[in-house]
Amino acid sequence: MTNPILNDWTTPFELAPFDAISDADFAPALETALAAHKAEIAAIASNPDPASFANTVEALEAAGEALDKVLSVFFTVSGADSNPDREALQREFSPKLAVHFSDISSNKALFRRVADLWAGKDELGLTDEQARVLMLTHRGLVRAGAALEGAEEARMKEIKSRLATLGTEFTQNLLADERDWYMELTDADLEGLPKFAVDAAQAAGQEKGVAGPVVTLSRSIIVPFLQFSPRRDLREKAYAAWTARGANGGKTDNRAIAAEILALRQERAELLGYESFADYKLETEMAKSPDKVRDLLMAVWGPAKARADADAEVLSQMMHDDGVNASLEPWDWRYYAEKRRKAEHDLDEAALKPYLQLDRMIEAAFSCANRLFGLEFRAVDVPLYHPDCRAWEVTRDGEHVALFIGDYFARGSKRSGAWCSAMRSQAKFPDKQAPIVINVCNFAKGDPALLSYDDARTLFHEFGHALHQMLSSVTYESISGTSVARDFVELPSQLYEHWLEVPDVLREFATHAETGEPMPTEMLNRVLDAATFDMGFQTVEYVASALVDLAFHEGDAPGDPMARQAEVLDDLGMAHAIGMRHATPHFAHVFAGDGYSSGYYSYMWSEVMDADAFAAFEEAGGAFDPERAQALEQHILSAGGSQEPDVLYTAFRGRLPGVEALLKGRGLAA
C-alpha cells in the first residue's frame, strides 16, 4: 500500500491530500524521505566531477523534495490541529531531524565543494541571485558548524539534537497548560460582559464539554474578560492562570527547560567562536550587533515608560473612585483602560465589534491586495486539515498566483497566537512552483464571528506575511518569500496593518452584522483617533519582553532565568501594573525554537521601517498610489532574500529610516 504523503499529489493546486492522510502515515513517510534526502546529499558530496554551481548548489536546492512534503504537512497539522498522537510524533521527529540536518552540515566532502566554489566565486560567472544563494549556502554551513572537527563537531551535534527536543517539550507544555485550564462562569459572573464575550464564552464551554460558559486562556477570550468583567476577584484568577502558563510546577513546567536551552545556546555560540549567542544570532540580521538592538529598544523605552506611568496614575484614580482602595494591579489595567477609552473617545468595544465581522475583514484584506497589486481571490472547495479552514485561489490577470488557506478560529488543538506559513514556497528551479500559503489565527467563534480591532489588525498583519509569500518572484526556494533576515521579515506584515486604518477601507467593509449599515462616520473617526490609545502599556509590555530576551542571550547564560528576568525588569523600573507580554515560561517566540531567540526586538526594528514605508504612500498619491505599490512589490515583496534587506529597503524608499517615524506612529513623540 502506497503512502499518500509520498505519492504524487494530483489534487487541485497540488495540495496535500488531507482527506487521505492519517497520523499512521507520518512516521513511515518521514523514514523514507530522510533516507532519500540522505542519499541525495551523499551523491552531491561524492560527485567525482569538480564542484560547479549546478552540480553542488543547485543540486542542494533540488534535493529533499519528499522530505519537504512530509514536513510541510506534519508541521501544519501539529501546530494548528494537534492531538496526543501528533504530539508523540513531534517528540520523536525533533531529535531525528536535528541529527539529520547536523549530518548534512558536518559532511566534510560537501563543505569542501561549497568552500571551493566560494573561494573561486569571482570566476564562476554567476548571476546576482546565484551569487547570493552561494554566499548564503556557504555562510549557513559555517554557522551550522561545518568547519568544526573532532570533539567540537560531536558536541555540536549533541547540542542541536537536545535543543530540538527541548523546543518541542517547551511548546507542548505550553499547549497543555493552555488547553487544560478553564474557569467556569455562572450567569451572575457574566455581569458586565458584552454579548460577543458571552457568546465566545458559551462557545468555549461547548468545546470543553461544559454545560455553560467558560473563560479559557485563548487571547480572544481572556482579554475581553479582563477588559469588561467588573469582578476583580475573577479577573485576578484568570490573569494569574494566563501568566502562569509554563510555570505551574509538575511535568508541564518550562522554567528548567528555558535554563537548559539558554546554556546550550551559549555553548553553541562559543563553539563557533562567538562571545555570546546574541553576537552569533545578530550577525546575519539588519541590526548586526546587540548594542544596536539595545539602542533602538531604549530609545523607545523612555517615552513609552513615561506615557505608561502617567496612564497608571489616571487608572489608579479611576479605581479609587470606584471604591477599590488598593494598588493598581495587572488584572486591573485592561478593565480601567477600557472604561477610560469609552469615556475619553466615546468608543465602546461592544458597540464597535458588530462592525468588524470576520468575513468582511477578510474581504477588506483581499480588496486592498486587489487595489495595490491586482490580485483576485476565488473561494475553492478542496480537502483541508480541519473543517474550520477555508481556501481561495489567488490569480492576477487570469494567471494562477497562489493558493491561500485561512484557519481563523481558536480551538484546544491549536497552539496560541497567530502565524503565517507556506506549505510550499514560490520557486522557478528546478521546476516552476506556485506557493501554498496558510494564515492561522485564534479568533473566537460566533455567528457571525466578530473581531476586536486588535483582531482585525492581526488578520491584516498575517495577510501581509502571506503577500510576501504569494508575490515572491525568485529562482531559488531558499531565498523565496519570507526567507529574509528576522528583523526584516515583519516589515511586510506590519506595513499591511496600515491599510486597515485607511478610512475608505473601513467605510466600505466595516458594516454592522445585523443591519448591514456602514460604520457611522463619528465612530470611524473615534476609532482612528484612538489608534494610539494605551500605547504606553502596549509598548512597555513589548519592549520589556524584547529586553529580557536580549539580556538572556547577550552575556553568560543565566542559571536562573526567572531571577535574571526579575533583575532586568527591576533595572528598567518596570511598572508594577504591567506584565511582560511574554514572560519566560511561555515565551514561545524565544524558546520553542531559535527563530526569534535574541530577535524578539525585530517587530520594533521592522516597525521603524513600516511607519516610514507607509509615509511614502501618504507623501505620494495616497494609500493606493500605484507607483509606490509597484515599488513595494518590486523591491520588497517579490524580492525575498535575493539581496541584503537594507539594499532592498533603500531601493524602495531611497534611504533608511530613523526611529522618529515609529515614535510618531505610536503617539509617543515629544
XYZ file of C-alpha atoms in Angstrom:
670
model
C 0.000 0.000 0.000
C 1.458 3.353 -1.013
C 1.817 6.282 1.357
C -0.446 9.210 0.399
C 2.098 11.731 1.674
C 4.800 10.443 -0.667
C 2.600 9.814 -3.700
C 2.356 12.367 -6.472
C -0.256 14.880 -5.364
C -2.764 15.027 -8.216
C -5.127 17.167 -6.151
C -6.201 20.646 -7.256
C -3.242 23.036 -6.923
C -1.087 20.030 -5.888
C -2.329 20.490 -2.347
C -1.627 17.777 0.190
C -4.436 15.147 0.075
C -5.507 15.793 3.665
C -8.596 13.597 3.326
C -6.394 10.586 2.512
C -3.666 11.147 5.133
C -3.803 9.543 8.586
C -1.471 10.014 11.541
C -0.145 6.497 10.914
C 1.292 7.699 7.581
C 3.702 10.242 9.061
C 6.387 8.036 10.661
C 6.961 5.724 7.661
C 6.825 8.694 5.294
C 9.471 10.510 7.325
C 11.785 7.482 7.380
C 11.518 7.093 3.605
C 12.011 10.812 2.984
C 15.011 11.036 5.314
C 16.670 8.108 3.569
C 16.019 9.638 0.158
C 17.420 13.011 1.197
C 20.457 11.372 2.790
C 21.157 9.549 -0.486
C 20.776 12.778 -2.471
C 23.249 14.592 -0.220
C 25.712 11.704 -0.426
C 25.535 11.775 -4.219
C 26.245 15.511 -4.302
C 29.139 15.214 -1.841
C 30.753 12.256 -3.637
C 30.302 13.560 -7.182
C 33.643 12.835 -8.939
C 33.281 15.884 -11.166
C 34.780 19.182 -9.980
C 32.379 21.298 -7.996
C 30.186 23.630 -10.021
C 27.259 25.806 -9.088
C 24.952 23.411 -10.937
C 26.202 20.099 -9.520
C 26.571 21.365 -5.962
C 24.497 24.431 -5.016
C 21.636 23.881 -7.448
C 21.727 20.176 -6.630
C 21.264 21.074 -2.948
C 18.375 23.347 -3.880
C 16.657 20.498 -5.752
C 17.269 17.855 -3.066
C 14.782 16.927 -0.361
C 11.510 17.216 -2.239
C 9.989 14.221 -0.439
C 11.163 15.492 2.940
C 9.676 18.919 2.241
C 6.315 17.293 1.513
C 6.317 15.287 4.751
C 7.372 18.191 6.952
C 5.028 20.718 5.341
C 2.028 18.512 6.096
C 3.144 17.379 9.528
C 4.098 20.772 10.945
C 0.926 22.312 9.553
C -1.323 19.906 11.436
C 0.835 19.574 14.564
C 0.727 23.343 15.102
C -2.871 24.044 14.143
C -4.689 20.792 14.967
C -2.636 18.760 17.401
C -3.641 15.576 19.235
C -1.781 13.125 21.501
C -0.547 11.036 18.557
C 0.810 14.074 16.753
C 2.438 15.368 19.922
C 4.155 11.993 20.385
C 5.306 12.059 16.764
C 6.689 15.560 17.198
C 8.719 14.431 20.214
C 10.020 11.533 18.123
C 10.715 13.571 14.989
C 12.505 16.568 16.537
C 15.786 14.846 17.517
C 15.779 12.766 14.316
C 15.525 15.886 12.189
C 18.188 17.641 14.229
C 20.592 14.739 13.713
C 19.752 14.563 10.008
C 20.494 18.218 9.333
C 23.561 18.136 11.598
C 24.903 15.286 9.486
C 24.473 17.433 6.390
C 26.209 20.454 7.888
C 29.083 18.282 9.127
C 29.566 16.487 5.794
C 33.183 17.433 5.094
C 33.128 16.443 1.437
C 30.036 18.559 0.841
C 31.519 21.506 2.706
C 34.755 21.296 0.696
C 32.787 21.526 -2.549
C 30.878 24.576 -1.352
C 34.021 26.147 0.114
C 35.859 25.642 -3.188
C 33.058 27.385 -5.040
C 33.083 30.220 -2.522
C 36.831 30.671 -2.862
C 36.530 30.880 -6.640
C 33.227 32.706 -6.798
C 34.547 35.597 -8.882
C 35.416 33.224 -11.726
C 32.088 31.401 -11.885
C 30.123 33.909 -13.954
C 27.162 33.780 -11.572
C 24.067 35.953 -11.741
C 23.455 38.226 -8.753
C 20.848 35.807 -7.438
C 23.139 32.810 -7.830
C 25.959 34.660 -6.057
C 23.567 35.426 -3.205
C 22.492 31.778 -2.900
C 26.127 30.622 -2.904
C 27.007 33.094 -0.150
C 24.034 32.034 1.969
C 24.789 28.336 1.436
C 28.431 28.753 2.462
C 27.609 31.003 5.405
C 24.853 28.675 6.570
C 27.172 25.679 6.619
C 29.882 27.568 8.510
C 27.386 28.860 11.085
C 25.959 25.355 11.457
C 29.404 24.048 12.424
C 30.652 22.572 9.156
C 34.206 23.738 9.904
C 34.314 22.083 13.337
C 36.377 18.936 13.884
C 36.583 16.070 16.354
C 35.096 16.555 19.809
C 33.737 20.007 18.978
C 31.898 18.646 15.959
C 30.414 15.791 18.009
C 29.359 18.170 20.773
C 27.649 20.482 18.272
C 25.545 17.551 17.055
C 24.573 16.717 20.636
C 23.600 20.330 21.322
C 21.409 20.602 18.225
C 19.624 17.354 18.996
C 18.996 18.337 22.594
C 17.782 21.821 21.625
C 15.294 20.292 19.181
C 13.920 18.053 21.922
C 13.718 20.889 24.443
C 11.969 23.226 21.997
C 9.319 20.592 21.339
C 8.835 19.969 25.063
C 8.502 23.704 25.718
C 5.831 24.051 23.032
C 3.850 21.027 24.144
C 3.962 22.031 27.801
C 2.605 25.445 26.891
C -0.132 23.934 24.735
C -1.094 21.575 27.566
C -1.400 24.436 30.076
C -3.448 26.493 27.632
C -5.669 23.563 26.724
C -6.305 22.197 30.205
C -7.178 25.343 32.178
C -10.576 26.959 32.084
C -12.780 28.823 34.566
C -16.492 28.080 34.606
C -18.819 31.069 34.886
C -22.268 31.334 36.378
C -24.929 33.635 34.997
C -24.020 36.150 37.703
C -20.364 36.021 36.622
C -21.384 37.241 33.154
C -22.371 40.638 34.546
C -20.833 43.463 32.545
C -19.692 41.271 29.688
C -20.889 42.358 26.238
C -22.808 39.897 24.107
C -19.834 38.969 21.926
C -17.819 37.996 25.018
C -20.706 35.971 26.425
C -21.177 34.206 23.090
C -17.455 33.397 22.920
C -17.509 32.024 26.471
C -20.553 29.889 25.641
C -18.852 28.511 22.513
C -15.707 27.783 24.518
C -17.789 25.907 27.086
C -19.296 23.762 24.351
C -15.833 22.962 23.013
C -14.719 21.967 26.529
C -17.827 19.828 27.042
C -19.079 22.054 29.858
C -22.735 22.934 30.277
C -22.182 26.665 30.466
C -19.795 29.491 29.623
C -16.085 29.331 30.443
C -13.068 31.576 30.273
C -10.113 29.889 28.588
C -6.527 31.006 28.061
C -7.182 31.839 24.409
C -6.273 35.515 23.962
C -9.527 36.185 22.087
C -11.476 35.099 25.187
C -9.364 36.089 28.174
C -8.523 39.615 27.020
C -12.191 40.674 26.603
C -12.899 39.140 30.022
C -10.114 41.236 31.565
C -11.446 44.285 29.723
C -15.081 44.048 30.727
C -15.623 41.947 33.835
C -16.287 44.089 36.920
C -15.478 41.054 39.100
C -11.984 41.927 40.295
C -11.616 38.550 42.006
C -12.359 36.655 38.789
C -10.077 38.918 36.767
C -7.279 38.166 39.213
C -7.889 34.420 38.972
C -7.955 34.478 35.172
C -4.887 36.699 34.911
C -2.949 34.502 37.323
C -3.664 31.431 35.190
C -2.774 33.281 31.993
C 0.589 34.456 33.285
C 1.372 31.120 34.982
C 1.396 29.160 31.727
C 4.520 27.033 31.734
C 5.203 27.778 35.402
C 2.707 25.631 37.272
C 5.131 23.009 38.534
C 4.942 19.372 37.542
C 5.545 17.886 34.136
C 4.480 20.950 32.115
C 6.774 23.425 33.881
C 9.065 25.199 31.415
C 11.469 27.015 33.740
C 14.185 24.354 33.868
C 13.791 23.820 30.124
C 14.387 27.524 29.480
C 17.556 27.460 31.597
C 18.951 24.465 29.744
C 18.107 25.979 26.348
C 19.976 29.182 27.217
C 23.023 27.273 28.448
C 23.144 25.144 25.302
C 22.784 28.177 23.037
C 25.692 29.875 24.799
C 27.823 26.761 24.397
C 26.857 26.530 20.737
C 27.921 30.136 20.133
C 31.243 29.620 21.900
C 31.992 26.516 19.826
C 31.614 28.715 16.730
C 33.886 31.415 18.125
C 31.350 33.997 19.296
C 31.347 35.694 22.692
C 27.613 35.268 23.122
C 24.599 33.768 21.420
C 23.341 37.294 20.683
C 26.566 38.059 18.800
C 26.122 34.849 16.810
C 22.443 35.355 16.082
C 22.546 39.039 15.186
C 25.488 38.771 12.814
C 23.162 37.946 9.903
C 20.382 40.396 10.822
C 19.985 44.055 9.866
C 20.865 45.095 13.411
C 24.204 43.212 13.294
C 25.015 43.690 16.995
C 23.412 43.589 20.482
C 24.413 47.224 21.052
C 22.334 48.435 18.101
C 19.332 46.427 19.317
C 19.642 47.863 22.815
C 19.980 51.397 21.425
C 16.717 51.025 19.492
C 14.798 49.499 22.378
C 15.997 52.060 24.904
C 15.210 54.938 22.534
C 11.603 53.745 22.654
C 11.560 52.628 26.306
C 11.926 56.115 27.790
C 8.950 57.754 26.044
C 6.840 54.599 26.447
C 7.505 54.277 30.185
C 6.760 57.968 30.748
C 3.410 57.543 28.993
C 2.609 54.334 30.886
C 3.471 55.889 34.256
C 1.176 58.829 33.548
C -1.599 56.464 32.436
C -1.168 54.376 35.582
C -1.920 57.424 37.726
C -5.143 58.063 35.813
C -6.266 54.429 36.043
C -5.403 54.258 39.737
C -7.586 57.279 40.408
C -10.434 55.700 38.427
C -10.126 52.548 40.516
C -10.128 54.510 43.763
C -13.192 56.425 42.559
C -14.858 53.016 42.247
C -14.173 52.457 45.929
C -11.314 49.988 45.439
C -8.698 51.075 47.964
C -5.804 49.019 46.651
C -2.899 49.457 44.290
C -3.477 49.127 40.556
C -2.644 45.548 39.554
C -2.039 43.913 36.166
C -5.529 42.367 36.231
C -6.983 45.876 36.683
C -5.229 47.679 33.833
C -7.288 46.450 30.866
C -10.577 46.910 32.746
C -9.930 50.548 33.635
C -8.224 51.290 30.329
C -11.388 50.120 28.548
C -13.535 52.345 30.771
C -11.196 55.247 30.077
C -11.273 54.635 26.340
C -15.056 54.688 26.396
C -15.085 57.898 28.413
C -12.392 59.796 26.518
C -13.025 58.570 22.996
C -16.686 57.598 23.352
C -15.553 54.263 21.946
C -17.206 51.135 23.274
C -15.662 47.832 22.179
C -19.053 46.155 22.480
C -20.573 48.733 20.118
C -17.577 48.569 17.762
C -17.315 44.804 17.373
C -20.506 44.228 15.322
C -18.894 46.366 12.615
C -15.818 44.130 12.472
C -17.183 40.883 11.075
C -14.527 38.310 10.259
C -15.843 37.690 6.744
C -15.954 41.390 5.943
C -12.408 41.928 7.274
C -11.193 39.069 5.064
C -12.897 40.821 2.145
C -11.170 44.061 3.150
C -7.725 42.431 3.183
C -8.416 40.907 -0.239
C -9.746 44.189 -1.639
C -6.644 46.109 -0.574
C -4.439 43.466 -2.210
C -6.504 43.838 -5.380
C -6.209 47.609 -5.460
C -2.493 47.545 -4.693
C -1.278 44.535 -6.653
C -4.124 43.425 -8.925
C -4.692 40.144 -7.062
C -8.069 38.400 -7.244
C -9.414 35.795 -4.824
C -11.854 32.988 -5.627
C -13.142 30.607 -2.949
C -12.388 26.969 -3.811
C -13.633 23.710 -2.314
C -10.634 21.479 -1.582
C -9.944 18.958 1.204
C -8.240 20.704 4.142
C -6.937 19.533 7.510
C -9.813 20.941 9.622
C -13.445 21.894 8.930
C -12.734 25.465 10.090
C -10.270 26.018 7.235
C -11.180 27.852 4.044
C -9.271 28.206 0.777
C -9.045 30.697 -2.081
C -7.276 30.575 -5.420
C -5.251 33.747 -5.982
C -4.895 34.970 -9.576
C -3.680 38.046 -11.453
C -4.766 38.813 -14.987
C -6.234 35.327 -15.140
C -2.943 33.628 -14.210
C -2.643 31.423 -11.116
C -0.522 33.057 -8.408
C -1.083 31.025 -5.228
C -3.439 29.019 -3.087
C -4.330 30.804 0.150
C -5.732 28.963 3.193
C -7.269 30.675 6.214
C -7.663 28.903 9.575
C -9.135 31.584 11.795
C -10.814 30.124 14.895
C -9.409 29.231 18.314
C -9.640 25.608 19.464
C -7.953 23.449 22.057
C -5.897 21.583 19.460
C -4.253 24.765 18.150
C -1.294 26.492 19.750
C -1.890 30.089 20.763
C -1.025 33.144 18.729
C -1.222 33.782 15.003
C 1.180 32.875 12.238
C 1.732 32.519 8.518
C 3.448 29.551 6.926
C 3.956 28.200 3.437
C 3.224 24.569 2.717
C 5.091 25.267 -0.497
C 7.148 28.343 -1.329
C 7.450 30.006 -4.716
C 10.367 28.944 -6.923
C 11.367 28.637 -10.585
C 14.047 25.967 -10.085
C 14.185 23.037 -10.600
C 10.577 23.486 -11.739
C 8.213 26.398 -11.546
C 6.005 26.127 -8.452
C 3.346 28.442 -7.064
C 3.101 28.992 -3.307
C 0.536 27.440 -0.967
C 0.193 29.821 1.984
C -1.643 29.484 5.291
C -2.738 32.123 7.811
C -3.542 30.690 11.241
C -5.297 32.814 13.898
C -7.136 32.267 17.174
C -10.338 34.307 16.906
C -13.404 33.482 18.970
C -16.146 31.659 17.103
C -19.532 33.282 16.681
C -22.468 33.542 14.302
C -21.297 35.734 12.749
C -17.728 35.792 14.053
C -16.893 39.281 15.318
C -13.407 40.687 15.802
C -11.919 43.236 18.116
C -9.951 45.988 16.446
C -6.750 44.228 17.572
C -8.056 41.001 15.998
C -8.680 42.812 12.727
C -5.159 44.225 12.894
C -3.826 40.689 13.436
C -5.725 39.470 10.369
C -4.145 42.189 8.233
C -0.727 41.524 9.787
C -0.716 37.835 8.922
C -2.073 38.576 5.463
C 0.892 40.902 4.939
C 3.150 37.890 5.550
C 1.014 35.930 3.091
C 1.510 38.587 0.409
C 5.271 38.345 0.942
C 4.971 34.650 0.097
C 2.414 34.964 -2.695
C 4.131 37.768 -4.612
C 7.606 36.268 -4.360
C 9.338 36.016 -7.746
C 12.795 34.487 -7.387
C 14.507 31.469 -8.887
C 15.549 29.550 -5.788
C 13.278 28.455 -2.954
C 15.946 29.093 -0.318
C 15.547 32.862 -0.827
C 11.818 32.855 -1.577
C 9.111 34.804 0.219
C 9.786 35.309 3.911
C 13.277 33.737 3.746
C 14.833 37.023 4.837
C 16.572 38.420 7.911
C 14.418 38.045 11.014
C 14.341 41.798 11.652
C 13.143 42.377 8.064
C 10.502 39.648 7.899
C 7.968 41.681 9.886
C 8.131 44.698 7.567
C 5.527 43.496 5.015
C 3.179 42.265 7.736
C 3.327 45.360 9.922
C 3.159 47.624 6.901
C -0.044 45.943 5.705
C -1.729 46.756 9.030
C -1.809 50.399 7.948
C -4.398 49.676 5.253
C -6.891 48.654 7.932
C -6.750 52.254 9.144
C -7.478 53.776 5.727
C -10.864 55.494 6.180
C -12.206 54.383 2.791
C -11.470 50.748 3.674
C -13.381 50.947 6.947
C -16.257 52.806 5.311
C -16.695 50.012 2.787
C -16.084 46.901 4.857
C -16.873 47.805 8.478
C -20.604 47.090 8.225
C -22.943 46.143 11.057
C -23.576 42.413 11.481
C -27.335 42.877 11.941
C -28.283 45.984 9.964
C -25.626 45.925 7.259
C -25.157 49.649 7.758
C -21.626 51.060 7.402
C -19.798 52.223 10.486
C -21.037 55.729 11.329
C -18.566 58.475 10.444
C -18.425 59.592 14.061
C -17.473 56.111 15.231
C -14.945 55.691 12.422
C -13.269 58.938 13.422
C -13.197 57.840 17.052
C -11.626 54.515 16.064
C -8.862 56.290 14.160
C -8.382 58.909 16.863
C -7.987 56.132 19.441
C -5.423 54.227 17.359
C -2.633 55.147 19.777
C -4.735 54.819 22.925
C -2.980 52.925 25.727
C 0.165 52.799 23.618
C 2.332 53.292 26.691
C 1.057 49.976 28.066
C 1.387 48.152 24.749
C 4.911 49.427 24.131
C 6.176 48.794 27.657
C 4.931 45.197 27.760
C 6.550 44.514 24.372
C 9.888 46.293 24.929
C 10.279 44.663 28.352
C 9.966 41.235 26.703
C 12.464 42.193 23.992
C 14.997 43.484 26.527
C 14.685 40.333 28.649
C 15.234 38.227 25.527
C 18.353 40.251 24.679
C 19.679 40.001 28.243
C 19.226 36.220 28.232
C 21.494 35.878 25.196
C 23.855 38.856 25.442
C 26.194 37.530 28.135
C 26.724 34.302 30.005
C 23.589 32.171 30.118
C 21.742 32.741 33.418
C 21.487 29.740 35.705
C 18.102 31.026 36.877
C 16.259 32.735 34.007
C 13.415 33.853 36.284
C 15.874 35.684 38.550
C 17.521 37.291 35.511
C 14.107 38.320 34.189
C 13.286 39.961 37.522
C 16.657 41.723 37.559
C 16.163 43.183 34.078
C 12.656 44.405 34.877
C 13.843 45.938 38.161
C 16.667 47.789 36.397
C 14.160 49.153 33.887
C 11.793 50.334 36.596
C 9.006 48.230 35.111
C 5.571 49.461 36.114
C 4.023 47.248 38.796
C 0.694 47.038 36.973
C 2.144 45.976 33.591
C 3.416 42.479 32.932
C 5.744 41.371 30.162
C 3.871 40.483 27.013
C 5.567 37.082 27.157
C 7.141 36.016 30.433
C 9.893 33.404 30.248
C 7.886 30.194 30.894
C 5.501 30.929 27.995
C 7.851 32.913 25.740
C 7.372 30.576 22.777
C 8.890 33.071 20.321
C 12.214 32.588 22.100
C 12.130 29.053 23.498
C 10.020 26.974 21.092
C 12.868 27.248 18.588
C 15.676 29.558 17.551
C 13.516 31.715 15.260
C 13.088 34.787 17.459
C 15.751 33.964 20.064
C 17.752 37.144 20.641
C 15.437 38.512 17.965
C 12.136 39.442 19.584
C 13.196 43.067 19.068
C 12.650 42.527 15.330
C 8.984 43.562 15.440
C 10.086 47.010 16.560
C 13.018 47.141 14.153
C 10.573 46.394 11.342
C 8.127 48.952 12.722
C 10.732 51.668 12.239
C 10.618 50.763 8.546
C 6.871 50.141 8.237
C 5.982 53.564 9.643
C 8.403 55.182 7.201
C 7.272 52.981 4.298
C 3.593 53.872 4.699
C 4.588 57.527 4.899
C 5.993 57.043 1.389
C 2.465 56.215 0.181
C 0.998 59.195 2.033
C 3.633 61.502 0.560
C 2.793 60.238 -2.928
C -0.734 59.725 -4.208
C -2.224 58.202 -1.048
C -2.595 54.702 0.410
C -3.214 53.107 -3.002
C -0.676 55.056 -5.037
C 0.136 52.727 -7.971
C 3.782 53.742 -8.326
C 4.507 53.143 -4.634
C 2.629 49.825 -4.773
C 4.676 48.743 -7.771
C 7.890 49.738 -5.998
C 6.848 47.850 -2.857
C 6.216 44.703 -4.862
C 9.347 45.037 -6.988
C 11.866 45.838 -4.261
C 10.442 44.046 -1.202
C 7.512 41.659 -1.698
C 8.789 39.924 -4.829
C 12.483 40.046 -3.936
C 12.516 37.660 -0.971
C 16.047 37.275 0.340
C 17.722 37.942 -3.014
C 19.629 40.923 -1.576
C 20.528 42.356 1.817
C 17.467 43.951 3.444
C 18.999 47.408 3.753
C 19.653 47.335 -0.008
C 16.063 46.317 -0.712
C 14.586 48.949 1.595
C 16.800 51.687 0.190
C 15.766 50.702 -3.341
C 12.132 51.157 -2.278
C 12.462 54.317 -0.176
C 15.700 55.927 -1.278
C 17.119 55.886 2.250
C 16.970 54.081 5.577
C 14.588 55.407 8.248
C 15.132 56.703 11.771
C 13.180 55.964 14.935
C 11.209 59.216 14.701
C 8.534 57.763 12.405
C 7.912 54.939 14.865
C 7.522 57.256 17.864
C 5.172 59.472 15.873
C 3.142 56.485 14.698
C 2.761 55.230 18.265
C 1.850 58.669 19.555
C 4.965 58.738 21.746
C 6.849 61.577 20.050
C 7.635 64.544 22.256
